[in-house]
Coordinates of C-alpha atoms and ligand atoms in Angstrom, one line a residue:
M29 CA 21.8 -8.5 -7.4
K30 CA 24.2 -7.2 -10.0
Q31 CA 23.0 -4.1 -11.8
S32 CA 24.5 -5.3 -15.1
Q33 CA 21.9 -8.1 -15.0
L34 CA 18.9 -5.8 -14.2
F35 CA 17.0 -5.4 -17.4
T36 CA 15.4 -2.1 -16.5
K37 CA 17.1 1.2 -17.5
T38 CA 16.8 4.5 -15.8
R39 CA 15.6 7.4 -17.9
R40 CA 16.0 11.2 -17.8
E41 CA 12.4 12.0 -18.7
A42 CA 9.1 10.5 -17.7
P43 CA 6.4 10.0 -20.4
K44 CA 4.9 13.4 -21.4
D45 CA 1.4 12.4 -20.4
E46 CA 2.4 11.4 -16.8
V47 CA 1.6 14.2 -14.5
A48 CA 1.9 12.6 -11.1
K49 CA 5.3 13.0 -9.3
N50 CA 5.1 9.4 -7.8
A51 CA 4.8 7.8 -11.3
Q52 CA 7.3 10.2 -12.9
L53 CA 9.9 9.2 -10.4
L54 CA 9.1 5.5 -10.3
I55 CA 9.1 5.3 -14.1
R56 CA 12.3 7.2 -14.5
A57 CA 14.0 4.9 -11.9
G58 CA 12.7 1.8 -13.6
Y59 CA 10.3 0.6 -10.8
I60 CA 7.1 0.7 -12.9
H61 CA 5.9 0.8 -16.5
K62 CA 2.9 2.8 -17.6
E63 CA 0.8 0.5 -19.7
M64 CA -2.0 3.1 -20.1
A65 CA -3.7 5.7 -17.9
G66 CA -4.6 4.0 -14.6
A67 CA -2.7 0.8 -15.4
Y68 CA 0.9 0.2 -14.3
C69 CA 3.2 -2.8 -14.5
Y70 CA 5.6 -3.4 -11.6
L71 CA 9.2 -4.1 -12.7
P72 CA 11.8 -6.0 -10.6
L73 CA 12.7 -3.0 -8.3
G74 CA 9.1 -2.0 -8.0
L75 CA 7.9 -5.5 -7.2
R76 CA 10.5 -5.8 -4.5
T77 CA 9.2 -2.6 -2.8
L78 CA 5.6 -3.6 -3.4
N79 CA 6.3 -7.0 -1.8
K80 CA 7.9 -5.4 1.2
I81 CA 4.8 -3.2 1.7
I82 CA 2.6 -6.3 1.3
N83 CA 4.6 -8.3 3.8
I84 CA 4.4 -5.6 6.5
I85 CA 0.6 -5.5 6.0
R86 CA 0.4 -9.3 6.0
E87 CA 2.4 -9.6 9.3
E88 CA 0.1 -7.2 11.0
M89 CA -3.1 -8.8 9.6
N90 CA -1.8 -12.2 10.8
A91 CA -1.1 -10.7 14.2
I92 CA -4.8 -9.8 14.6
G93 CA -5.9 -13.3 13.6
G94 CA -6.4 -12.7 9.9
Q95 CA -6.5 -15.9 7.7
E96 CA -5.2 -15.2 4.2
V97 CA -7.2 -16.3 1.1
H98 CA -7.4 -15.5 -2.5
L99 CA -10.8 -15.0 -4.0
T100 CA -11.6 -14.5 -7.7
A101 CA -11.4 -11.3 -9.7
L102 CA -14.3 -12.6 -11.9
Q103 CA -17.6 -11.9 -10.2
D104 CA -20.9 -13.6 -10.4
K105 CA -23.7 -11.2 -11.3
Q106 CA -26.3 -13.0 -9.2
K107 CA -24.4 -12.4 -6.0
W108 CA -24.2 -8.7 -6.6
E109 CA -27.9 -8.6 -7.4
A110 CA -28.6 -10.0 -3.9
T111 CA -27.5 -6.6 -2.5
G112 CA -28.6 -4.4 -5.4
R113 CA -25.0 -3.5 -6.1
W114 CA -24.8 -5.0 -9.7
S115 CA -26.5 -1.7 -10.7
D116 CA -24.3 0.9 -12.4
E117 CA -26.2 3.5 -10.4
V118 CA -25.1 2.0 -7.1
I119 CA -21.5 1.1 -8.1
D120 CA -20.6 3.5 -10.9
V121 CA -17.1 2.1 -11.5
W122 CA -17.9 -1.4 -12.6
F123 CA -16.1 -3.1 -15.5
K124 CA -18.5 -5.7 -16.8
T125 CA -18.0 -8.3 -19.5
E126 CA -19.7 -11.2 -21.1
L127 CA -19.2 -15.0 -21.3
K128 CA -19.4 -16.8 -24.6
N129 CA -23.0 -17.9 -23.7
G130 CA -24.0 -14.3 -23.2
N131 CA -24.1 -14.3 -19.4
Q132 CA -22.7 -11.2 -17.8
V133 CA -19.8 -11.2 -15.3
G134 CA -18.0 -8.4 -13.5
L135 CA -14.4 -7.7 -12.6
G136 CA -14.3 -7.3 -8.8
T137 CA -14.4 -3.8 -7.4
T138 CA -14.5 -5.1 -3.9
H139 CA -15.4 -8.5 -2.3
E140 CA -18.1 -8.3 0.3
E141 CA -20.7 -10.1 -1.8
P142 CA -18.6 -13.2 -2.9
L143 CA -17.0 -13.6 0.6
T144 CA -20.3 -13.2 2.6
S145 CA -21.8 -15.8 0.3
L146 CA -18.8 -18.2 0.6
M147 CA -18.8 -17.9 4.4
K148 CA -22.3 -19.5 4.5
D149 CA -20.5 -22.8 3.9
H150 CA -18.4 -22.3 7.1
I151 CA -20.4 -20.4 9.7
N152 CA -23.3 -22.2 11.4
S153 CA -22.8 -21.8 15.2
F154 CA -21.4 -19.3 17.7
R155 CA -18.5 -21.8 18.0
D156 CA -17.4 -20.9 14.4
L157 CA -17.0 -17.2 15.4
P158 CA -15.1 -14.9 15.4
I159 CA -13.4 -15.1 12.0
A160 CA -11.2 -12.7 10.1
V161 CA -10.3 -13.3 6.5
Y162 CA -8.2 -11.2 4.2
Q163 CA -6.6 -11.2 0.8
F164 CA -4.3 -9.2 -1.5
Q165 CA -6.3 -9.0 -4.7
T166 CA -6.4 -7.1 -7.9
K167 CA -9.5 -4.8 -8.1
F168 CA -10.9 -3.2 -11.2
R169 CA -12.6 0.2 -11.1
N170 CA -13.5 2.4 -14.0
E171 CA -12.3 5.6 -12.2
I172 CA -13.2 8.7 -14.1
R173 CA -9.9 10.4 -13.4
A174 CA -6.6 8.4 -13.2
K175 CA -4.1 11.2 -12.9
S176 CA -2.5 10.4 -9.6
G177 CA -0.1 7.7 -10.9
I178 CA -0.1 4.5 -8.9
M179 CA -2.2 6.2 -6.2
R180 CA -5.3 5.8 -8.4
G181 CA -5.4 2.9 -10.7
R182 CA -8.2 1.4 -12.8
E183 CA -6.5 -1.9 -12.0
F184 CA -4.9 -1.9 -8.5
L185 CA -4.0 -4.1 -5.6
M186 CA -6.0 -4.0 -2.4
K187 CA -5.6 -5.7 0.9
D188 CA -9.1 -6.3 2.1
L189 CA -9.9 -7.9 5.4
Y190 CA -13.4 -8.8 6.5
S191 CA -14.4 -9.7 10.1
F192 CA -17.3 -11.9 11.2
N193 CA -18.4 -11.5 14.8
A194 CA -21.3 -12.8 16.9
T195 CA -22.1 -9.6 18.8
Q196 CA -21.8 -5.9 18.3
Q197 CA -19.6 -5.7 21.3
E198 CA -17.2 -8.3 19.9
H199 CA -17.2 -6.5 16.6
N200 CA -16.4 -3.2 18.3
A201 CA -13.4 -4.7 20.1
Y202 CA -12.1 -6.3 16.9
Y203 CA -12.6 -3.0 15.0
E204 CA -10.4 -1.3 17.7
R205 CA -7.7 -3.9 17.3
A206 CA -7.7 -3.5 13.5
K207 CA -7.5 0.3 14.0
Q208 CA -4.4 -0.2 16.2
A209 CA -2.9 -2.6 13.6
Y210 CA -3.4 0.0 10.9
V211 CA -1.6 2.6 13.0
K212 CA 1.3 0.2 13.4
I213 CA 1.4 -0.6 9.7
F214 CA 1.7 3.0 8.6
E215 CA 4.4 3.6 11.3
R216 CA 6.4 0.7 9.9
L217 CA 5.9 1.9 6.4
G218 CA 7.5 5.3 7.2
L219 CA 4.2 7.2 7.0
G220 CA 3.5 7.4 10.8
D221 CA 4.1 11.1 11.2
K222 CA 1.9 12.1 8.3
T223 CA -0.9 9.6 8.6
F224 CA -4.0 10.6 10.6
V225 CA -7.0 8.6 11.8
T226 CA -9.8 10.5 10.1
F227 CA -13.5 10.4 11.1
A228 CA -15.7 9.9 8.1
S229 CA -19.3 8.9 7.6
G230 CA -20.2 5.5 9.0
G231 CA -23.1 4.3 6.8
S232 CA -26.2 2.8 8.4
F233 CA -24.5 0.8 11.1
A234 CA -22.1 3.2 12.8
K235 CA -21.9 6.9 13.4
Y236 CA -18.4 7.0 11.9
S237 CA -16.0 5.0 9.8
H238 CA -12.3 5.7 10.0
E239 CA -10.1 6.6 7.1
F240 CA -6.3 6.6 7.3
Q241 CA -5.3 9.8 5.6
T242 CA -1.7 10.7 4.7
V243 CA -1.1 14.4 4.4
T244 CA 0.4 15.3 1.0
E245 CA -0.1 18.0 -1.6
A246 CA -0.7 15.2 -4.1
G247 CA -3.7 14.0 -2.2
E248 CA -7.2 14.2 -3.7
D249 CA -9.1 14.6 -0.5
T250 CA -9.5 17.6 1.8
I251 CA -9.4 16.8 5.6
Y252 CA -9.4 18.9 8.7
L253 CA -6.5 18.1 10.9
H254 CA -6.2 18.4 14.7
E255 CA -2.5 18.2 15.2
G256 CA -2.6 18.1 19.0
K257 CA -4.9 15.1 19.1
K258 CA -3.4 13.5 16.0
L259 CA -6.7 13.0 14.4
A260 CA -8.7 14.5 11.5
V261 CA -12.2 15.0 10.3
N262 CA -13.3 14.3 6.7
K263 CA -15.0 17.2 4.9
E264 CA -18.2 15.2 4.5
V265 CA -18.8 14.9 8.3
L266 CA -17.4 18.2 9.5
N267 CA -20.2 19.7 11.6
D268 CA -21.0 20.8 15.1
E269 CA -21.9 17.3 16.2
V270 CA -18.6 15.7 15.2
L271 CA -16.7 18.6 16.9
K272 CA -18.7 17.9 20.1
D273 CA -18.2 14.1 19.8
L274 CA -14.4 14.6 19.5
G275 CA -14.2 17.4 22.0
I276 CA -12.4 19.7 19.6
L277 CA -12.9 23.3 18.4
R278 CA -13.3 24.3 14.7
S279 CA -10.6 26.9 15.2
D280 CA -8.0 24.2 16.1
L281 CA -8.5 22.4 12.8
K282 CA -6.3 23.0 9.8
E283 CA -7.5 22.3 6.2
V284 CA -5.0 20.1 4.3
K285 CA -4.8 17.9 1.3
A286 CA -4.5 14.2 2.0
I287 CA -4.7 10.7 0.3
E288 CA -6.8 7.9 1.8
V289 CA -4.3 5.1 2.3
G290 CA -6.7 2.8 4.2
N291 CA -10.1 2.7 5.7
I292 CA -12.1 0.6 8.2
F293 CA -15.8 0.3 8.2
N294 CA -18.6 -1.3 10.3
L295 CA -20.8 -3.2 7.8
G296 CA -23.3 -4.3 10.5
T297 CA -25.6 -6.9 9.1
K298 CA -26.0 -5.4 5.6
F299 CA -24.3 -8.3 3.8
S300 CA -25.2 -11.1 6.2
D301 CA -28.9 -10.1 5.9
A302 CA -28.7 -10.1 2.1
F303 CA -27.2 -13.5 2.0
G304 CA -28.7 -15.1 5.1
L305 CA -25.4 -15.5 6.8
T306 CA -26.5 -16.5 10.3
F307 CA -25.3 -18.5 13.3
K308 CA -27.0 -20.3 16.2
D309 CA -26.1 -18.8 19.5
E310 CA -25.8 -20.7 22.8
E311 CA -29.6 -20.7 23.3
G312 CA -30.1 -22.1 19.8
K313 CA -31.4 -18.7 18.6
V314 CA -30.5 -17.7 15.0
N315 CA -28.8 -14.3 14.6
P316 CA -27.2 -12.5 11.7
V317 CA -23.4 -12.3 11.7
I318 CA -21.9 -8.8 12.4
M319 CA -19.3 -7.8 9.7
G320 CA -16.6 -5.2 9.3
C321 CA -14.3 -4.4 6.4
Y322 CA -10.8 -3.1 6.4
G323 CA -9.0 -1.9 3.2
I324 CA -5.5 -0.8 2.3
G325 CA -4.1 -0.2 -1.2
P326 CA -0.4 -1.4 -1.3
G327 CA 0.1 0.4 -4.7
R328 CA -1.4 3.6 -3.4
V329 CA 0.8 3.3 -0.3
M330 CA 3.9 2.9 -2.5
G331 CA 2.9 6.0 -4.5
T332 CA 2.3 7.9 -1.3
I333 CA 5.7 7.0 0.0
A334 CA 7.3 8.1 -3.3
E335 CA 5.5 11.4 -3.1
I336 CA 6.6 12.1 0.5
W337 CA 10.0 10.4 0.5
S338 CA 11.7 12.0 -2.5
D339 CA 13.8 15.0 -3.4
E340 CA 14.9 16.8 -6.5
K341 CA 17.4 14.0 -7.3
G342 CA 14.9 11.1 -6.9
L343 CA 13.5 8.6 -4.5
V344 CA 14.5 8.3 -0.8
W345 CA 13.0 5.0 0.4
P346 CA 12.5 4.3 4.1
E347 CA 14.6 1.2 5.0
A348 CA 11.5 -1.0 5.6
V349 CA 10.4 -0.7 2.0
A350 CA 13.6 -0.1 0.0
P351 CA 14.1 -2.6 -2.8
F352 CA 17.7 -3.2 -1.4
A353 CA 19.4 -2.1 1.8
V354 CA 22.7 -1.2 0.2
H355 CA 23.6 0.2 -3.2
L356 CA 27.2 -0.9 -3.8
I357 CA 29.0 1.1 -6.4
A358 CA 32.4 0.4 -8.0
I359 CA 34.2 3.2 -9.8
F360 CA 36.5 1.0 -11.8
D361 CA 40.3 1.6 -12.2
K362 CA 42.4 0.5 -15.2
N363 CA 44.1 -2.5 -13.6
G364 CA 40.9 -4.2 -12.2
E365 CA 41.9 -3.8 -8.5
V366 CA 38.7 -2.0 -7.6
K367 CA 36.5 -4.5 -9.4
K368 CA 38.2 -7.4 -7.6
A369 CA 37.8 -5.7 -4.2
T370 CA 34.1 -4.7 -4.8
D371 CA 33.3 -8.2 -6.1
A372 CA 34.7 -9.7 -2.9
L373 CA 32.8 -7.2 -0.7
Y374 CA 29.6 -7.9 -2.6
E375 CA 30.0 -11.7 -2.0
K376 CA 30.7 -11.0 1.7
L377 CA 27.6 -8.8 2.1
V378 CA 25.4 -11.3 0.3
K379 CA 26.7 -14.1 2.6
Q380 CA 25.8 -11.9 5.6
G381 CA 22.2 -11.7 4.3
V382 CA 22.4 -8.0 3.3
E383 CA 20.2 -7.1 0.3
V384 CA 22.7 -5.5 -2.1
L385 CA 22.3 -4.0 -5.5
Y386 CA 25.8 -4.0 -6.9
D387 CA 26.5 -1.4 -9.7
D388 CA 29.0 -3.4 -11.6
R389 CA 28.1 -1.8 -15.0
D390 CA 30.8 -0.5 -17.3
T391 CA 29.6 3.1 -17.2
S392 CA 30.7 6.5 -15.9
A393 CA 30.9 7.4 -12.2
G394 CA 28.5 10.4 -12.9
Q395 CA 25.9 8.0 -14.4
K396 CA 26.3 5.6 -11.5
F397 CA 25.8 8.3 -8.9
S398 CA 22.8 10.0 -10.5
D399 CA 21.1 6.6 -11.1
S400 CA 21.8 5.8 -7.4
D401 CA 20.2 9.0 -6.3
L402 CA 17.2 8.4 -8.5
I403 CA 16.7 4.7 -7.3
G404 CA 16.9 5.9 -3.7
I405 CA 18.4 2.9 -1.8
P406 CA 19.0 4.1 1.8
K407 CA 22.7 3.3 2.1
R408 CA 25.3 3.8 -0.7
M409 CA 28.8 2.2 -0.5
V410 CA 31.4 3.4 -3.0
L411 CA 34.8 1.8 -3.8
S412 CA 37.2 3.6 -6.0
E413 CA 40.9 3.8 -6.6
K414 CA 40.9 6.8 -4.2
T415 CA 39.1 5.1 -1.3
M416 CA 41.1 1.9 -1.8
K417 CA 44.4 3.8 -1.2
N418 CA 43.4 4.0 2.4
N419 CA 41.7 0.6 2.4
Q420 CA 38.4 2.4 2.8
I421 CA 34.8 2.5 1.5
E422 CA 32.8 5.7 1.3
V423 CA 29.4 5.2 2.9
K424 CA 26.7 7.8 2.2
D425 CA 23.2 8.0 3.7
R426 CA 20.6 8.8 1.0
K427 CA 18.3 10.7 3.3
S428 CA 20.7 12.9 5.3
G429 CA 23.4 13.0 2.7
E430 CA 26.0 12.3 5.4
V431 CA 29.2 10.7 4.2
R432 CA 31.7 8.7 6.3
M433 CA 34.6 6.5 5.6
E434 CA 34.8 2.9 6.8
E435 CA 37.6 0.4 6.7
I436 CA 37.3 -2.5 4.2
L437 CA 37.5 -5.5 6.4
Ligands
LIG10 P1 -11.1 6.8 -2.9 O1 -12.1 7.6 -2.2 O2 -9.8 7.4 -2.9 O3 -11.6 6.4 -4.3 P2 -12.3 4.5 -1.8 O4 -13.1 5.0 -0.7 O5 -13.0 4.2 -3.1 O6 -11.0 5.4 -2.1 P3 -12.0 1.8 -0.8 O7 -13.1 1.3 -1.6 O8 -12.3 2.0 0.7 O9 -11.5 3.2 -1.4 O10 -10.7 1.0 -0.9 C1 -9.8 0.6 0.1 C2 -8.4 1.1 -0.2 O11 -8.0 0.7 -1.5 C3 -8.3 2.6 -0.1 O12 -8.1 3.1 1.2 C4 -7.1 2.8 -1.0 O13 -5.9 2.6 -0.2 C5 -7.2 1.7 -2.0 N1 -7.7 2.2 -3.3 C6 -9.0 2.6 -3.5 N2 -9.2 2.9 -4.8 C7 -7.9 2.8 -5.4 C8 -7.5 3.1 -6.7 N3 -8.3 3.5 -7.7 N4 -6.1 2.9 -6.9 C9 -5.3 2.5 -6.0 N5 -5.7 2.2 -4.7 C10 -7.0 2.4 -4.4
LIG11 MG1 -13.1 5.2 -4.9

């Protein structure tokens, strides 16, 4: 893409009311627009990065047999009454609204109720199981505080997968597969070193659930880290029993700030009981389906990456999620030679399938370099009168700052 065609502009300052580093940087670099507190628009660069994150998650969900769907954000009150979760006391972040006829509907905070109800049309026998279904869906939550940029939206994207199994044993095996898939996802996203499987409370059907917590000062949670075992314990379950279960000592744990980027949960038969989601086993006996749910927030992940992978000059994207692989910069000369050579190199790279952002704007070298640092594309290639004298390109690595010269071929 040619930068002269990109409608977004970089800016020196973030909006005054924006306190989160991730949103400040992403706004300044033109990735996102702050519509209001807790609601952000994704602009072309931001959408490219978000889609890369989504695709990594999608590949790993497909690899564990997930079938992608898209449910509705508008929610049927009756279904939520079946589990008692329509109540504002039970779910305190509901956005509710009314139809013209006066009937109430909700904006989805999560999708256990509608999906469990939907699956009744498709699950009858043990032959229909196991099933895993997932979506990328906008969720609405009336969060009290929305000061963490895109890490905590009132409107945000969630990948939510739900598993349906015949037995507890099969559920447990699937849960373990999903956990491994999550480990892989956060590694691929460049968060592997800082993301810890964290033991949290499990609800009525399991002793523990597992959160994926990424260590960052910008995090809203406090967790207790065991670096040797690469695991952590959530504050709410830190007690002698969990220490014994995990075979760890309190003195080996370090208190750190972290952000929950994902979590996996055993739902047992809570939702299948409420909706009568059952199947007939081989003996013809009717049993409730065992369910699990598995969430990741792609927007929160993007914000977390921005918090961790950035420096005083701007963003420093890991290759897997960068909006482009190469930032090609032309420092124009008077007679148009540099422009001609850079145009040709751009065409060549595009033909090779390289994702290039080409700064062909008629602006100063200083502006181009500071914008490039802010935007944070991993590899920068510069052509100028000086480099062309030796028939060379300057190649700079955004992360290490290393510079080397390469021949123009
Ligand atoms: P938190 O405790 O941070 O509010 P949660 O326990 O409410 O998170 P879940 O309901 O389990 O989160 O949602 C699954 C995933 O969706 C989370 O792991 C997180 O990545 C993402 N998520 C949750 N709330 C938000 C939000 N307000 N903005 C952006 N992403 C979110
Ligand atoms: Mg929450």
